[in-house]
Structure formats: C-alpha cells, structure tokens
Tab-separated table of C-alpha atoms in Angstrom:
chain	number	residue	atom	x	y	z
L	105	MET	CA	-52.052	-6.688	-34.652
L	106	THR	CA	-48.946	-6.358	-36.876
L	107	MET	CA	-45.734	-7.223	-36.063
L	108	TYR	CA	-42.927	-5.070	-36.791
L	109	VAL	CA	-39.987	-6.602	-38.660
L	110	ARG	CA	-36.530	-4.675	-37.895
L	111	ARG	CA	-34.554	-5.304	-41.048
L	112	ARG	CA	-30.861	-4.529	-42.233
L	113	TYR	CA	-30.131	-3.134	-45.481
L	114	ILE	CA	-26.535	-4.158	-46.641
L	115	ALA	CA	-24.699	-2.643	-49.335
L	116	VAL	CA	-22.444	-5.199	-51.233
L	117	LYS	CA	-19.555	-4.394	-53.694
L	118	VAL	CA	-19.090	-7.407	-56.289
L	119	ASP	CA	-15.346	-7.835	-57.304
L	120	GLY	CA	-15.053	-10.156	-60.394
L	121	ASN	CA	-13.428	-10.258	-64.039
L	122	LYS	CA	-17.130	-10.640	-65.678
L	123	GLU	CA	-20.058	-8.626	-65.833
L	124	PHE	CA	-23.065	-10.191	-63.734
L	125	ASN	CA	-26.497	-9.408	-63.313
L	126	GLY	CA	-28.678	-9.176	-60.321
L	127	LYS	CA	-30.016	-12.476	-60.243
L	128	GLU	CA	-26.549	-14.113	-60.454
L	129	VAL	CA	-25.598	-12.203	-57.516
L	130	PHE	CA	-28.410	-12.969	-55.410
L	131	ASN	CA	-27.848	-16.708	-56.289
L	132	ALA	CA	-24.551	-17.004	-55.359
L	133	VAL	CA	-25.324	-15.488	-51.989
L	134	TRP	CA	-28.499	-17.425	-51.732
L	135	ASN	CA	-26.299	-20.980	-52.293
L	136	SER	CA	-23.743	-19.638	-49.995
L	137	LEU	CA	-26.233	-19.135	-47.101
L	138	THR	CA	-28.087	-22.568	-47.404
L	139	ARG	CA	-24.568	-24.164	-47.965
L	140	LEU	CA	-23.471	-22.460	-44.492
L	141	PHE	CA	-27.025	-22.478	-42.383
L	142	GLY	CA	-29.189	-24.847	-43.923
L	143	GLU	CA	-32.599	-24.312	-45.790
L	144	HIS	CA	-33.736	-23.456	-42.173
L	145	GLY	CA	-31.268	-20.490	-41.514
L	146	ALA	CA	-31.930	-19.404	-44.961
L	147	SER	CA	-35.797	-18.895	-44.062
L	148	LEU	CA	-34.789	-16.835	-40.674
L	149	ALA	CA	-32.789	-14.766	-42.837
L	150	GLU	CA	-35.480	-13.479	-45.258
L	151	LEU	CA	-32.859	-12.372	-47.754
L	152	SER	CA	-34.264	-10.261	-50.651
L	153	LEU	CA	-32.234	-7.988	-53.070
L	154	ILE	CA	-33.365	-4.798	-53.286
L	155	GLU	CA	-31.446	-3.278	-56.496
L	156	TYR	CA	-28.237	-3.794	-58.394
L	157	ASN	CA	-26.213	-1.179	-59.916
L	158	GLN	CA	-24.304	-3.063	-62.879
L	159	GLU	CA	-21.905	-0.015	-63.589
L	160	LYS	CA	-21.096	0.217	-59.804
L	161	ARG	CA	-21.020	-3.320	-59.238
L	162	GLN	CA	-22.988	-2.683	-56.157
L	163	ALA	CA	-26.067	-4.645	-54.719
L	164	ILE	CA	-27.972	-3.920	-51.765
L	165	PHE	CA	-29.767	-6.737	-49.990
L	166	ARG	CA	-32.370	-6.694	-47.280
L	167	CYS	CA	-32.083	-9.120	-44.271
L	168	SER	CA	-33.833	-9.727	-40.928
L	169	HIS	CA	-31.788	-8.144	-38.364
L	170	LYS	CA	-31.555	-11.069	-36.041
L	171	ALA	CA	-29.667	-12.824	-39.349
L	172	LEU	CA	-27.573	-9.977	-40.262
L	173	ASP	CA	-24.047	-11.962	-39.003
L	174	MET	CA	-25.383	-14.982	-40.821
L	175	VAL	CA	-25.819	-13.360	-43.902
L	176	LYS	CA	-22.478	-10.974	-43.654
L	177	ALA	CA	-20.848	-14.414	-43.037
L	178	SER	CA	-22.329	-15.902	-46.153
L	179	ILE	CA	-21.609	-13.105	-48.543
L	180	THR	CA	-17.891	-13.385	-47.611
L	181	ALA	CA	-18.017	-16.964	-48.128
L	182	VAL	CA	-19.110	-16.519	-51.817
L	183	THR	CA	-16.204	-17.340	-54.100
L	184	GLU	CA	-17.628	-17.997	-57.283
L	185	VAL	CA	-20.834	-16.124	-59.098
L	186	SER	CA	-22.359	-18.434	-61.728
L	187	ASN	CA	-18.987	-20.344	-62.339
L	188	GLU	CA	-16.897	-17.507	-62.715
L	189	LYS	CA	-14.276	-16.630	-59.851
L	190	ALA	CA	-15.621	-13.631	-58.084
L	191	CYS	CA	-15.712	-12.125	-54.230
L	192	LEU	CA	-18.159	-10.031	-52.763
L	193	HIS	CA	-17.279	-7.394	-49.950
L	194	VAL	CA	-19.920	-5.863	-47.464
L	195	ALA	CA	-19.320	-2.047	-48.141
L	196	ARG	CA	-22.096	-1.013	-45.314
L	197	VAL	CA	-24.896	-2.031	-43.360
L	198	SER	CA	-27.966	0.410	-42.176
L	199	GLY	CA	-31.249	0.037	-40.791
L	200	THR	CA	-32.960	2.279	-43.472
L	201	LEU	CA	-32.660	1.999	-47.181
L	202	LYS	CA	-32.290	5.942	-47.316
L	203	SER	CA	-29.541	6.071	-44.814
L	204	LEU	CA	-27.329	3.256	-46.822
L	205	ARG	CA	-28.007	5.092	-49.968
L	206	THR	CA	-26.610	8.198	-48.561
L	207	ARG	CA	-23.651	6.628	-46.829
L	208	THR	CA	-22.680	4.428	-50.202
L	209	ALA	CA	-23.039	7.262	-52.554
L	210	SER	CA	-19.477	8.492	-51.258
L	211	LEU	CA	-18.002	4.913	-51.708
L	212	LYS	CA	-16.337	4.542	-54.744
C	54	MET	CA	-9.610	3.271	-38.195
C	55	LYS	CA	-7.810	-0.085	-36.674
C	56	PHE	CA	-4.350	-0.990	-37.617
C	57	TYR	CA	-5.358	-4.107	-39.321
C	58	VAL	CA	-2.430	-7.105	-39.743
C	59	ASP	CA	-2.391	-9.820	-42.243
C	60	LEU	CA	0.516	-12.135	-40.990
C	61	HIS	CA	0.007	-14.813	-43.424
C	62	LEU	CA	-0.396	-13.140	-46.984
C	63	CYS	CA	0.899	-16.083	-49.099
C	64	PRO	CA	2.060	-15.019	-52.840
C	65	GLN	CA	4.623	-16.589	-54.996
C	66	THR	CA	7.686	-14.649	-53.628
C	67	SER	CA	9.789	-15.627	-57.071
C	68	ASN	CA	7.201	-13.479	-58.618
C	69	LEU	CA	7.071	-10.220	-57.967
C	70	SER	CA	4.130	-8.978	-60.089
C	71	HIS	CA	2.247	-11.760	-58.104
C	72	VAL	CA	3.438	-10.117	-54.804
C	73	SER	CA	2.647	-6.668	-55.959
C	74	SER	CA	-0.895	-7.716	-56.809
C	75	MET	CA	-1.803	-9.324	-53.687
C	76	VAL	CA	-0.151	-6.789	-51.800
C	77	GLU	CA	-2.100	-3.728	-53.639
C	78	LYS	CA	-5.039	-5.778	-52.912
C	79	ALA	CA	-4.407	-6.000	-49.032
C	80	ALA	CA	-3.486	-2.175	-48.859
C	81	ALA	CA	-6.694	-1.348	-50.960
C	82	PHE	CA	-8.565	-3.604	-47.843
C	83	GLY	CA	-6.767	-1.407	-45.298
C	84	TYR	CA	-4.491	-3.735	-44.152
C	85	LYS	CA	-1.184	-1.774	-42.728
C	86	ALA	CA	1.039	-4.465	-42.248
C	87	ALA	CA	1.420	-7.855	-44.021
C	88	GLY	CA	3.371	-10.856	-43.089
C	89	ILE	CA	4.910	-12.664	-45.969
C	90	THR	CA	6.411	-16.155	-45.645
C	91	ILE	CA	10.134	-16.543	-47.203
C	92	SER	CA	12.181	-19.352	-47.711
C	93	SER	CA	14.516	-20.111	-44.741
C	94	LYS	CA	17.091	-19.876	-47.214
C	95	ALA	CA	16.206	-16.447	-48.849
C	96	THR	CA	18.873	-13.868	-49.344
C	97	THR	CA	18.836	-10.295	-48.198
C	98	GLU	CA	18.298	-8.861	-51.621
C	99	GLU	CA	15.138	-10.907	-52.281
C	100	THR	CA	13.807	-9.826	-48.616
C	101	GLN	CA	14.863	-6.346	-49.633
C	102	LYS	CA	12.823	-6.693	-53.130
C	103	LEU	CA	9.518	-7.992	-51.274
C	104	LYS	CA	9.982	-5.056	-48.576
C	105	GLU	CA	10.348	-2.674	-51.309
C	106	SER	CA	6.924	-4.167	-53.013
C	107	CYS	CA	5.345	-3.820	-50.069
C	108	SER	CA	6.719	-0.141	-49.445
C	109	SER	CA	5.450	0.953	-52.538
C	110	PHE	CA	1.811	0.419	-51.551
C	111	GLY	CA	2.366	1.879	-47.946
C	112	VAL	CA	2.167	-1.549	-46.270
C	113	ASP	CA	4.363	-2.687	-43.410
C	114	PHE	CA	6.638	-5.820	-44.503
C	115	ILE	CA	6.934	-8.527	-41.815
C	116	THR	CA	9.452	-11.277	-42.290
C	117	ARG	CA	7.703	-14.530	-41.467
C	118	VAL	CA	9.175	-18.149	-41.826
C	119	ASP	CA	7.174	-21.118	-41.357
C	120	LEU	CA	8.515	-24.430	-40.031
C	121	ALA	CA	7.291	-27.836	-40.948
C	122	PRO	CA	9.318	-29.978	-38.583
C	123	LYS	CA	8.870	-33.756	-38.488
C	124	SER	CA	10.904	-34.008	-35.162
C	125	VAL	CA	11.515	-32.119	-32.134
C	126	GLY	CA	15.017	-32.241	-33.133
C	127	GLU	CA	14.678	-31.022	-36.399
C	128	MET	CA	12.340	-27.738	-35.026
C	129	LEU	CA	15.019	-27.228	-32.396
C	130	LYS	CA	17.821	-26.876	-34.899
C	131	ASN	CA	15.683	-24.852	-37.363
C	132	LEU	CA	14.758	-22.399	-34.445
C	133	ARG	CA	18.513	-21.906	-33.444
C	134	SER	CA	19.275	-20.856	-36.860
C	135	LEU	CA	16.430	-18.804	-37.757
C	136	ARG	CA	15.258	-17.121	-34.502
C	137	ARG	CA	17.646	-13.942	-35.440
C	138	LYS	CA	16.829	-13.630	-39.163
C	139	ALA	CA	12.566	-13.675	-39.245
C	140	GLU	CA	10.304	-11.436	-37.241
C	141	VAL	CA	7.875	-14.071	-37.074
C	142	ILE	CA	7.989	-17.772	-37.003
C	143	ALA	CA	5.115	-19.933	-36.921
C	144	VAL	CA	5.425	-23.830	-36.743
C	145	GLU	CA	2.827	-25.992	-38.223
C	146	CYS	CA	2.933	-29.086	-36.100
C	147	PHE	CA	2.204	-32.715	-37.615
C	148	SER	CA	2.904	-34.518	-34.423
C	149	LYS	CA	2.257	-34.133	-30.769
C	150	GLN	CA	5.627	-33.998	-29.631
C	151	VAL	CA	6.106	-30.893	-31.692
C	152	ALA	CA	3.099	-29.584	-30.721
C	153	ARG	CA	3.783	-29.744	-27.127
C	154	GLN	CA	7.216	-28.454	-27.554
C	155	ALA	CA	6.428	-25.430	-29.955
C	156	ALA	CA	3.658	-24.397	-27.350
C	157	LYS	CA	6.265	-24.037	-24.575
C	158	ASP	CA	9.173	-22.550	-26.646
C	159	ARG	CA	9.576	-18.843	-26.299
C	160	ARG	CA	11.013	-18.734	-29.597
C	161	VAL	CA	8.020	-19.471	-31.426
C	162	ASP	CA	4.904	-17.056	-32.210
C	163	LEU	CA	2.541	-18.947	-33.647
C	164	ILE	CA	1.339	-22.551	-33.578
C	165	ARG	CA	-0.650	-24.144	-36.466
C	166	PHE	CA	-2.525	-27.110	-37.156
C	167	SER	CA	-3.586	-28.904	-40.420
C	168	LEU	CA	-6.354	-27.201	-41.629
C	169	VAL	CA	-7.785	-30.382	-43.614
C	170	ASN	CA	-7.200	-33.416	-40.989
C	171	PRO	CA	-8.967	-32.989	-38.125
C	172	LYS	CA	-6.867	-35.514	-36.525
C	173	SER	CA	-4.042	-33.840	-36.728
C	174	ARG	CA	-5.171	-30.897	-34.645
C	175	PHE	CA	-3.684	-31.364	-31.180
C	176	PHE	CA	-4.966	-27.987	-29.668
C	177	ASP	CA	-6.375	-29.371	-26.270
C	178	VAL	CA	-6.511	-27.954	-22.784
C	179	ALA	CA	-2.895	-29.067	-22.332
C	180	GLU	CA	-1.327	-27.624	-25.233
C	181	ALA	CA	-3.669	-24.406	-24.470
C	182	GLU	CA	-1.795	-24.275	-21.203
C	183	LEU	CA	1.769	-24.645	-22.230
C	184	ALA	CA	1.302	-22.222	-24.867
C	185	SER	CA	-0.194	-19.610	-21.959
C	186	GLY	CA	3.010	-19.955	-20.141
C	187	SER	CA	4.681	-18.841	-23.174
C	188	THR	CA	4.756	-16.422	-26.341
C	189	ALA	CA	2.947	-18.847	-28.441
C	190	SER	CA	-0.278	-17.849	-29.958
C	191	LEU	CA	-2.882	-19.823	-32.137
C	192	GLU	CA	-2.991	-19.151	-35.400
C	193	ILE	CA	-6.069	-19.675	-37.529
C	194	ASP	CA	-5.716	-19.284	-41.575
C	195	MET	CA	-9.371	-18.119	-43.232
C	196	ALA	CA	-8.829	-19.090	-46.785
C	197	PRO	CA	-9.612	-22.786	-46.065
C	198	LEU	CA	-13.070	-21.585	-44.913
C	199	LEU	CA	-13.961	-20.456	-48.555
C	200	THR	CA	-11.947	-22.825	-50.477
C	201	LEU	CA	-13.531	-26.151	-48.421
C	202	GLN	CA	-16.926	-27.270	-48.800
C	203	GLY	CA	-19.631	-29.440	-47.330
C	204	PHE	CA	-18.040	-32.213	-44.796
C	205	ARG	CA	-14.424	-30.686	-44.748
C	206	ARG	CA	-15.671	-27.288	-43.884
C	207	ALA	CA	-18.183	-28.742	-41.277
C	208	GLY	CA	-15.293	-30.790	-39.887
C	209	LEU	CA	-12.751	-27.639	-39.904
C	210	LEU	CA	-15.721	-25.164	-38.106
C	211	SER	CA	-16.192	-27.696	-35.390
C	212	SER	CA	-12.536	-28.139	-34.581
C	213	LEU	CA	-12.175	-24.409	-34.766
C	214	ARG	CA	-15.077	-23.496	-32.308
C	215	ARG	CA	-13.587	-25.766	-29.845
C	216	GLU	CA	-10.342	-24.503	-29.998
C	217	VAL	CA	-11.469	-20.692	-29.848
C	218	GLN	CA	-13.019	-21.710	-26.647
C	219	ILE	CA	-10.079	-23.598	-25.115
C	220	ALA	CA	-7.796	-20.884	-25.999
C	221	ASN	CA	-10.049	-18.342	-24.491
C	222	LYS	CA	-10.195	-20.302	-21.568
C	223	ALA	CA	-6.721	-20.635	-21.068
C	224	HIS	CA	-5.862	-17.093	-22.342
C	225	VAL	CA	-3.801	-17.946	-25.370
C	226	PRO	CA	-3.693	-15.001	-28.040
C	227	ILE	CA	-5.485	-16.194	-30.963
C	228	VAL	CA	-4.173	-14.607	-34.460
C	229	LEU	CA	-6.599	-14.669	-37.633
C	230	SER	CA	-5.096	-14.649	-40.779
C	231	SER	CA	-6.052	-14.490	-44.362
C	232	GLY	CA	-3.610	-17.633	-45.371
C	233	ALA	CA	-4.514	-16.212	-49.103
C	234	ASP	CA	-2.514	-17.472	-52.102
C	235	GLU	CA	-4.318	-15.260	-54.726
C	236	PRO	CA	-5.745	-11.918	-54.704
C	237	ILE	CA	-9.654	-13.485	-55.374
C	238	LEU	CA	-9.075	-15.348	-51.704
C	239	LEU	CA	-8.479	-11.926	-49.967
C	240	ARG	CA	-11.148	-10.325	-47.710
C	241	ALA	CA	-11.022	-7.157	-45.713
C	242	ALA	CA	-10.435	-7.998	-42.005
C	243	ASP	CA	-13.978	-7.008	-41.397
C	244	ASP	CA	-15.661	-9.459	-43.710
C	245	TYR	CA	-12.942	-11.969	-42.256
C	246	CYS	CA	-14.815	-10.836	-38.860
C	247	SER	CA	-18.020	-11.913	-40.071
C	248	LEU	CA	-16.721	-15.267	-41.640
C	249	ALA	CA	-14.962	-15.861	-37.775
C	250	TYR	CA	-18.662	-15.433	-36.380
C	251	LEU	CA	-19.006	-19.020	-37.852
C	252	PHE	CA	-16.914	-20.718	-34.963
C	253	GLY	CA	-18.097	-18.775	-32.427
C	254	MET	CA	-15.665	-15.918	-32.334
C	255	GLU	CA	-17.413	-12.357	-31.340
C	256	ARG	CA	-17.073	-9.463	-33.295
C	257	TYR	CA	-14.447	-7.619	-30.697
C	258	GLU	CA	-12.104	-10.745	-30.291
C	259	ALA	CA	-12.210	-11.405	-34.131
C	260	ARG	CA	-10.859	-7.591	-34.710
C	261	LYS	CA	-8.362	-8.106	-31.670
C	262	ALA	CA	-7.305	-11.027	-33.480
C	263	PHE	CA	-6.746	-9.141	-36.789
C	264	SER	CA	-5.179	-6.196	-35.162
C	265	GLU	CA	-3.975	-5.964	-31.346
C	266	ASN	CA	-2.459	-9.750	-31.277
C	267	PRO	CA	-0.590	-9.734	-34.398
C	268	LYS	CA	0.970	-6.299	-33.577
C	269	ALA	CA	2.093	-7.083	-30.019
C	270	ILE	CA	4.027	-10.306	-31.710
C	271	VAL	CA	5.756	-8.005	-34.264
C	272	GLU	CA	6.484	-4.938	-32.317
C	273	ARG	CA	7.861	-7.572	-29.276
C	274	ASN	CA	10.037	-9.370	-31.804
C	275	ARG	CA	11.241	-6.136	-33.560
C	276	ARG	CA	12.341	-4.829	-30.412
C	277	LYS	CA	14.407	-8.173	-29.733
C	278	LEU	CA	15.892	-8.220	-33.155
C	279	SER	CA	16.744	-3.959	-32.746
C	280	PRO	CA	20.484	-3.553	-31.558
C	281	ASP	CA	19.565	-2.017	-28.662
C	282	PHE	CA	18.260	-5.567	-27.190
C	283	VAL	CA	20.501	-6.675	-24.580
C	284	ALA	CA	18.385	-9.424	-22.650
C	285	PRO	CA	14.714	-9.432	-22.185
C	286	ARG	CA	13.619	-6.447	-20.300
C	287	VAL	CA	17.101	-4.957	-20.729
C	288	TYR	CA	17.587	-2.233	-23.431
C	289	VAL	CA	20.107	0.101	-24.710
C	290	VAL	CA	18.410	3.686	-23.956
C	291	ARG	CA	21.306	5.939	-24.886
C	292	ARG	CA	25.053	5.535	-25.873
C	293	GLY	CA	27.754	7.429	-24.974
C	294	LYS	CA	30.651	8.857	-27.413
C	295	SER	CA	33.131	6.727	-28.059
C-alpha cells in the first residue's frame, strides 16, 4: 500500500540588496526552521526547494501540508541570507505546482 | 482585502527620508494606517510633516505617544497632559504598580511589557481582569521575534504564549504591531500572522489583532478627540445657525 502525502507549494519573494542563489535562500529557510523547531520539527516539514528564479527573486518551496504553519513562520523569521540582511515574504500557497505557477504569474 | 493597521512603526521621526522609506514599505505590504511614535514635546509642524509623508503613500497617519513612567504619579501626570494630543497612548510598564494603574485607567489604550526581561512582564490574571474592565489592550511587538535568537527568543515566546491565553480568557483585546525601526524588519500582516502561530495565536485571532482591534481603538479615540464629542456617549449631531 502506498501512502499519499499531501503537500503544499509556497511561492516566496526574496527582498534584499544582494543577489542570492537558490541554495543560499534554501539554507536561510532551513536554518530558520531548525532554529525555531529543532531537527525533529524540520524533519516533519519535508522542506525542499523546487525552483528559484533569480530575475524575479522568487522561490518555490514544497513542504508537508501538516507543517505549513511551521514553514511559513520560519520563512517570515528569516532576517539574513548568507550573512547579508534580507527578508522573505510568502506570496502564495497552493496545493499544486501548476496552480501556484498560474497564480504567481500575475505577481510583480 | 482586510484593513490592516500597524500601530507601532518606529522610524527616526527627525529623518523624513527614513520615515518615507518605512511608510512606503508599509504601504506596499498593504497597511492602510500606521501609528508612528512621536515625542511628547513634538510640535504641530513636525506632526503635520509626518502626516504629509504618510498621506503621499496613501497611509492614514495615527499619532501615538509611548509613555515609560517610573511611578504611578508620573504616568497620571503625563496622561493628563497628553491624552487630548495623541490618538493612541501606550504605556510600557516597568513596575507592577504602574502596570495595575495602566490596566484600569480608561485613558490608556495599550499596555506593553519588556520584551527582553521576562521578569518584567506583569501581565497575569489580575492584570487581565483590570484591563478587561477598562479600554486597555495588550500590545505585542513582532520585531523582537525576528531580532532575538536562542534562549531569549524561547523565553519571550513562552511568556507570550501564556499571556495570550490569559488575555483570551479575560477577553482583553490583543494588538499585534510590527515595532520595526528598519524597513528590513517590516513584514506583511499575513507574514506576521504566520509568526503569531509560534505563540499559539490562531490565524483569525492574529488577523483581528492586526486589523479590527487597532482600528477600533483609533476610531474610538478619534471620536473622542473630535469637536463633536461632549461626554461619553453624548455627541453633537447637528449644530444650529447662530
């Protein structure tokens, strides 16, 4: 029997003076998640970076739907990305990647 | 879209470009009104400049005074002189006596406690009961949750969780504010609502604490400060020709 895992896709806007790459943004969110909820909490979140658009400064994360609140709090709590002051804002949350892409296309 | 209010924006009021950058960011995040702390000795001209700066970005400017009295006498004296000048008055309580008096005084809108010293947080059941009988709300700044780390943040979250439970039980309104003094510390209201999850606030409660609760305070005080106000629940409805 396979277990269906419900997931959530989160579009995140990156705000800062420096250009960052996807790995740096993911590390910032991961560090924030482990600081706030510990390694056990981070393991429940099943966080992964789907894509990072450097031009739009927009990232898409995937997480478990049960850990959505944890991940959103961790994203908001980010104040630094690779030792540079920056902040991340949750732009949209969706259940499928397709609908998230459609809805974020209208964002600036 | 909800009417979000940030009652505690802390730009350097002497530096108008800093004020503009903060207000611009607040407007971009969808805040419709912002409370900016002014000095108790601020002149009308200074206040007017701040108001113009806010209105240029379509943000309603709310005058706010923060009191940090050392004694009850000092607080009462300040309240007497400032209540008719500011739309919102917040009292930071450093002692239990001041906290108790602030909670039962109807001229106080917001009560605040130290965010770094958990022993100076006097919001207990007795304080909540006094506050529920008056008009005081509990204000929680969100910026320290972003700036503090480790043990200190854990301690603050623990205190806030307990206080939110007490406030909800006693029906004391909670007001969430940014408390941001730099644009980088400012977040959208929905992001702050996500952060409020950390101290046990439900999403709808957090939204209310960012919209309806601060809006109610400002509307109540503006009614009181208007020339049509005569006494509590007595207003001039129409003026005759003299």
